[in-house]
C-alpha positions as MATLAB code, in Angstrom:
seq = 'MTITEKPRSSPVPLAEEPRRKQHAAPMSRTSRRRMIMVITYAVLAVGCVMYMVPFFWMLSTSLKTPDQVYDYPIKWLPNPIDWANFADIFTEAPFLTYTWNTIVLTVVGVAGSVISSACAAYGFARFRFRFREPLFFLMLSTMMVPIWVTVVPSYIIFSNIGWIDTYLPILVPAFFAAPFNTFLLRQFFLNIPLELDEAARIDGAGSIRIFLTIILPLSKPALMIVGLFAFLQYWNDYLGPLIFLQSQDKFPLSLGISNFVGAQSQNFPLMMAATLFSMLPCIALFAVAQKWFIQGVVVTGVKG';
ca = [
     -27.002   91.603   13.929;
     -24.869   88.244   12.875;
     -25.792   86.526   10.485;
     -25.062   82.608   10.160;
     -24.450   80.583    8.225;
     -25.764   77.544    6.688;
     -23.699   74.533    6.524;
     -22.944   73.879    2.907;
     -24.576   70.443    1.647;
     -21.863   68.444    0.061;
     -21.358   68.777   -3.978;
     -21.950   64.697   -3.513;
     -24.960   63.556   -2.570;
     -24.509   61.366    0.967;
     -26.687   58.228   -0.661;
     -24.319   58.299   -3.761;
     -20.445   57.481   -1.705;
     -21.650   54.095   -1.235;
     -21.967   53.524   -4.557;
     -18.820   54.505   -4.792;
     -17.522   52.444   -2.554;
     -18.898   49.535   -4.784;
     -17.695   50.548   -7.390;
     -14.093   50.771   -5.411;
     -14.384   47.707   -4.327;
     -13.989   44.927   -7.856;
     -11.453   47.948   -8.602;
      -9.382   46.990   -5.916;
     -10.020   43.036   -6.382;
      -8.804   43.027  -10.006;
      -5.617   44.932   -8.502;
      -5.348   42.625   -5.652;
      -5.561   39.574   -8.505;
      -3.961   41.104  -11.238;
      -0.491   41.883   -8.134;
      -1.440   37.950   -6.714;
      -0.699   36.472  -11.450;
       2.202   39.240  -11.422;
       4.062   37.463   -8.660;
       2.535   34.482   -9.839;
       4.769   34.566  -13.384;
       6.982   36.202  -11.878;
       8.242   33.064   -9.048;
       7.504   30.675  -12.291;
       9.626   31.982  -14.950;
      12.515   32.296  -11.873;
      11.597   28.360  -11.275;
      11.732   27.958  -15.464;
      15.321   29.854  -15.048;
      16.421   27.395  -12.546;
      15.344   24.791  -14.394;
      17.263   25.561  -17.591;
      20.559   26.880  -16.122;
      21.752   23.353  -16.040;
      20.062   22.145  -18.957;
      21.956   25.168  -21.134;
      24.934   24.579  -19.124;
      24.560   20.450  -20.980;
      24.622   21.223  -24.350;
      26.900   24.302  -24.434;
      29.463   22.081  -22.481;
      28.326   18.930  -25.275;
      29.565   21.783  -27.780;
      32.628   23.266  -26.592;
      36.256   21.648  -27.537;
      38.134   19.695  -24.218;
      39.893   23.804  -23.890;
      36.479   26.095  -22.938;
      35.133   23.770  -20.746;
      37.540   25.553  -18.315;
      37.616   28.916  -19.485;
      36.330   31.580  -16.482;
      34.434   33.374  -16.452;
      32.267   30.261  -18.357;
      31.915   31.147  -21.488;
      27.717   30.593  -22.275;
      27.649   30.902  -26.059;
      31.422   28.224  -27.124;
      32.880   29.593  -30.332;
      34.289   27.839  -32.739;
      31.389   25.081  -31.956;
      32.980   21.777  -32.027;
      30.394   19.904  -32.837;
      33.253   15.773  -32.864;
      32.126   15.244  -29.829;
      28.597   14.242  -31.105;
      30.992   11.050  -33.085;
      32.747   10.746  -30.797;
      31.350    9.118  -27.712;
      30.841    6.304  -30.783;
      33.967    5.107  -31.384;
      34.524    5.197  -28.021;
      32.125    2.894  -27.323;
      29.245    0.337  -28.110;
      26.812    3.044  -28.577;
      25.465    1.941  -31.071;
      25.181   -1.023  -29.504;
      23.697   -0.111  -26.800;
      20.532    2.231  -28.408;
      20.075   -0.483  -30.404;
      19.961   -2.001  -26.850;
      17.605    1.090  -25.578;
      14.687    0.241  -27.951;
      14.151   -3.398  -27.654;
      13.985   -3.641  -23.937;
      11.547    0.114  -24.339;
       9.369   -1.498  -27.006;
       9.081   -5.122  -25.654;
       8.740   -3.568  -22.261;
       5.807   -0.220  -23.585;
       3.789   -2.541  -25.397;
       3.826   -5.018  -22.319;
       2.376   -2.666  -20.129;
       0.095   -1.132  -22.343;
      -1.760   -3.938  -23.593;
      -1.559   -6.243  -19.269;
      -2.713   -2.674  -17.514;
      -5.080   -2.316  -20.365;
      -6.568   -6.170  -19.437;
      -6.856   -6.281  -15.758;
      -8.611   -1.965  -16.124;
     -11.051   -4.266  -18.087;
     -12.295   -6.132  -16.052;
     -12.010   -4.286  -12.712;
     -13.945   -1.470  -14.584;
     -16.844   -4.025  -16.712;
     -17.262   -7.064  -14.878;
     -18.337   -7.455  -11.115;
     -17.211  -10.616   -9.657;
     -15.863  -11.212   -5.983;
     -13.163   -9.656   -3.864;
     -13.085   -7.292   -6.524;
     -12.753   -3.863   -5.115;
     -10.431   -5.791   -2.714;
      -9.282   -6.921   -4.938;
      -8.460   -4.105   -6.699;
      -7.454   -1.515   -3.478;
      -5.004   -4.737   -3.079;
      -3.596   -4.205   -6.397;
      -3.549   -0.328   -5.257;
      -1.183   -0.718   -1.968;
       1.524   -2.349   -3.919;
       3.122    1.302   -5.300;
       3.595    2.371   -1.255;
       6.366   -1.029   -1.065;
       9.677    0.809   -2.086;
      11.741   -0.944   -4.938;
      14.568   -1.732   -3.060;
      12.586   -4.775   -0.662;
      12.160   -6.238   -3.412;
      15.735   -5.947   -5.648;
      16.843   -9.155   -3.574;
      13.997  -11.797   -3.277;
      13.844  -11.161   -7.106;
      17.402  -11.962   -7.833;
      17.043  -14.739   -5.865;
      14.249  -15.773   -7.707;
      15.787  -14.825  -11.881;
      19.157  -16.346  -10.482;
      17.898  -19.910   -9.903;
      15.367  -19.969  -12.493;
      18.788  -18.101  -14.633;
      17.633  -15.209  -16.016;
      20.324  -13.548  -15.245;
      22.027  -11.826  -17.766;
      19.594  -11.719  -19.957;
      16.701   -9.304  -20.802;
      13.890  -11.989  -18.517;
      14.070   -9.955  -16.332;
      13.901   -6.926  -16.963;
      10.904   -7.399  -19.546;
       8.709  -10.481  -18.457;
       7.167   -8.242  -15.203;
       6.486   -5.693  -17.718;
       3.533   -8.217  -18.635;
       2.049   -8.444  -15.221;
      -0.119   -4.781  -14.653;
       1.210   -2.269  -13.442;
      -1.058   -1.295  -10.158;
      -0.230    2.679  -11.827;
      -1.169    1.871  -15.166;
      -3.928    0.010  -13.842;
      -5.721    3.264  -11.926;
      -5.604    5.346  -14.380;
      -7.233    3.000  -17.408;
      -9.835    1.385  -15.299;
     -10.566    5.625  -14.804;
     -11.005    6.505  -17.833;
     -12.991    2.788  -18.520;
     -15.450    3.285  -15.545;
     -16.946    6.963  -18.075;
     -17.442    4.921  -21.046;
     -21.512    3.953  -20.976;
     -21.966    0.895  -21.455;
     -25.172    1.369  -22.492;
     -22.192    0.866  -25.731;
     -21.545   -1.989  -24.193;
     -24.904   -3.821  -23.945;
     -26.121   -2.787  -27.880;
     -22.971   -4.747  -28.991;
     -24.501   -7.528  -26.626;
     -27.597   -6.455  -28.607;
     -25.706   -6.770  -31.254;
     -24.020  -10.691  -30.332;
     -20.805   -9.058  -29.923;
     -19.016  -11.612  -27.461;
     -16.327   -9.676  -23.868;
     -12.706   -9.536  -25.297;
     -15.167   -7.447  -28.610;
     -16.080   -5.429  -26.575;
     -12.615   -4.488  -25.536;
     -11.313   -4.497  -28.360;
     -13.419   -2.753  -31.242;
     -15.014   -0.010  -28.509;
     -13.212    0.581  -25.558;
     -10.112    0.589  -26.668;
     -10.287    3.019  -29.256;
     -12.419    5.326  -27.481;
      -9.874    5.171  -25.015;
      -6.645    6.158  -27.000;
      -5.181    9.164  -24.709;
      -5.075    7.064  -21.703;
      -3.963    4.659  -23.644;
      -1.138    7.071  -24.634;
      -0.762    9.209  -21.282;
      -0.180    4.868  -20.447;
       2.580    5.068  -22.944;
       3.668    7.826  -23.150;
       4.760    6.735  -19.045;
       6.419    3.266  -20.263;
       8.316    4.536  -22.266;
       9.663    6.831  -19.668;
      10.631    4.010  -17.554;
      11.945    1.617  -19.884;
      14.434    4.137  -21.880;
      14.699    5.631  -18.501;
      15.868    2.328  -16.224;
      18.903    2.452  -14.539;
      18.916   -0.211  -11.460;
      16.636   -2.954  -13.878;
      19.939   -3.909  -16.011;
      22.113   -2.959  -13.575;
      21.452   -5.620  -11.176;
      20.083   -8.370  -14.058;
      22.826   -7.694  -17.035;
      26.676   -8.390  -16.695;
      27.794   -8.219  -20.228;
      28.648   -5.043  -21.695;
      27.111   -6.167  -25.404;
      23.611   -5.999  -23.824;
      23.862   -3.081  -21.522;
      20.969   -0.325  -22.177;
      22.185    3.984  -22.751;
      21.647    3.858  -19.121;
      24.202    1.930  -18.084;
      26.423    2.821  -21.057;
      26.030    6.086  -20.189;
      27.576    4.713  -16.534;
      30.737    3.147  -17.974;
      31.317    5.872  -20.490;
      30.580    8.837  -17.247;
      33.561    6.408  -15.641;
      36.081    6.127  -18.426;
      36.052    9.295  -19.184;
      35.968   11.446  -16.335;
      37.871   13.985  -17.039;
      36.082   14.788  -21.522;
      33.347   17.350  -19.578;
      32.073   17.761  -23.799;
      32.457   13.820  -24.338;
      29.985   13.940  -21.003;
      27.534   15.743  -21.374;
      27.543   15.030  -25.305;
      26.664   11.255  -24.599;
      24.294   12.227  -21.889;
      22.559   14.657  -24.262;
      22.008   12.786  -27.129;
      20.235    9.993  -24.045;
      17.782   12.607  -23.576;
      17.022   13.305  -26.951;
      13.995   10.834  -28.226;
      11.853   11.761  -24.930;
      12.479   15.403  -25.061;
      11.221   14.185  -29.250;
       8.575   12.598  -28.435;
       7.080   14.606  -25.541;
       7.234   17.464  -28.339;
       5.036   15.394  -30.484;
       3.009   13.962  -27.894;
       2.311   16.896  -26.204;
      -1.394   17.131  -26.992;
      -2.154   13.812  -25.863;
      -0.079   14.071  -22.765;
      -2.376   17.127  -21.616;
      -5.841   15.362  -22.662;
      -4.717   12.156  -21.690;
      -4.446   13.905  -17.854;
      -7.561   16.250  -18.360;
      -9.938   13.217  -19.078;
      -8.272   10.107  -17.054;
      -9.830   10.505  -13.289;
     -12.725   12.183  -13.631;
     -14.711    9.539  -12.423;
     -14.319    7.229   -9.088;
];
């Protein structure tokens, strides 16, 4: 007599297997997310290192003696550190004059850009007039025009009115609203409730008073971001001074460093010291205004 054994039942009920799969699926998604995050951070770290290596090389070279520059293998940490390079750039070239000229151009340029762009943006955001939208998009379309197209006509016009070798060809256009800055501010102004304007008008305020006492105080982040962009534009501007300025005593830092590099082409420590000196205000400004920069980017462009 043969005894047939009954197949042993699985210790785990069949109904529980789908539950295990349901619990296993989120774990796999979590692992994939972690893997994607690790890869993302690795790519960003590699990109950061690749971006920072030239900057660190510039900083290291600016603190070396001329003999240390040609050492092989490269010594990233100079020994001894030569701080005199930063003092020598002021004796080898009129860097104080370059710096003062750059400050004048930047301050006036930033003021003109912020004021003119804010006025234009207020008009496009708050007033209803005929052909408002076509005019706005026509202004935006000028951003598609390469700057090289306008170089020759601009030079001829400014030459005929006697503005060559003055700051006027660089500063006067700053008081005409820039398309990108106007777009940026208009988007921010659209987010300010119209009820504030109506309440102010009931109290007897006019358009200019509303603009100065309500719109501008509420738009500090957007105005800061426009000011930062304008600062970087005018501090690093090279094309405008190259075309319109001829006297060396009117050169800004960008053009002065170009001439300095030509005169000190074999002295790498001096060249790197001059370059680092011209970058310091931009680095300091970004470090101080980083909060405003991020806040301005976040709050702008919410409403189209």
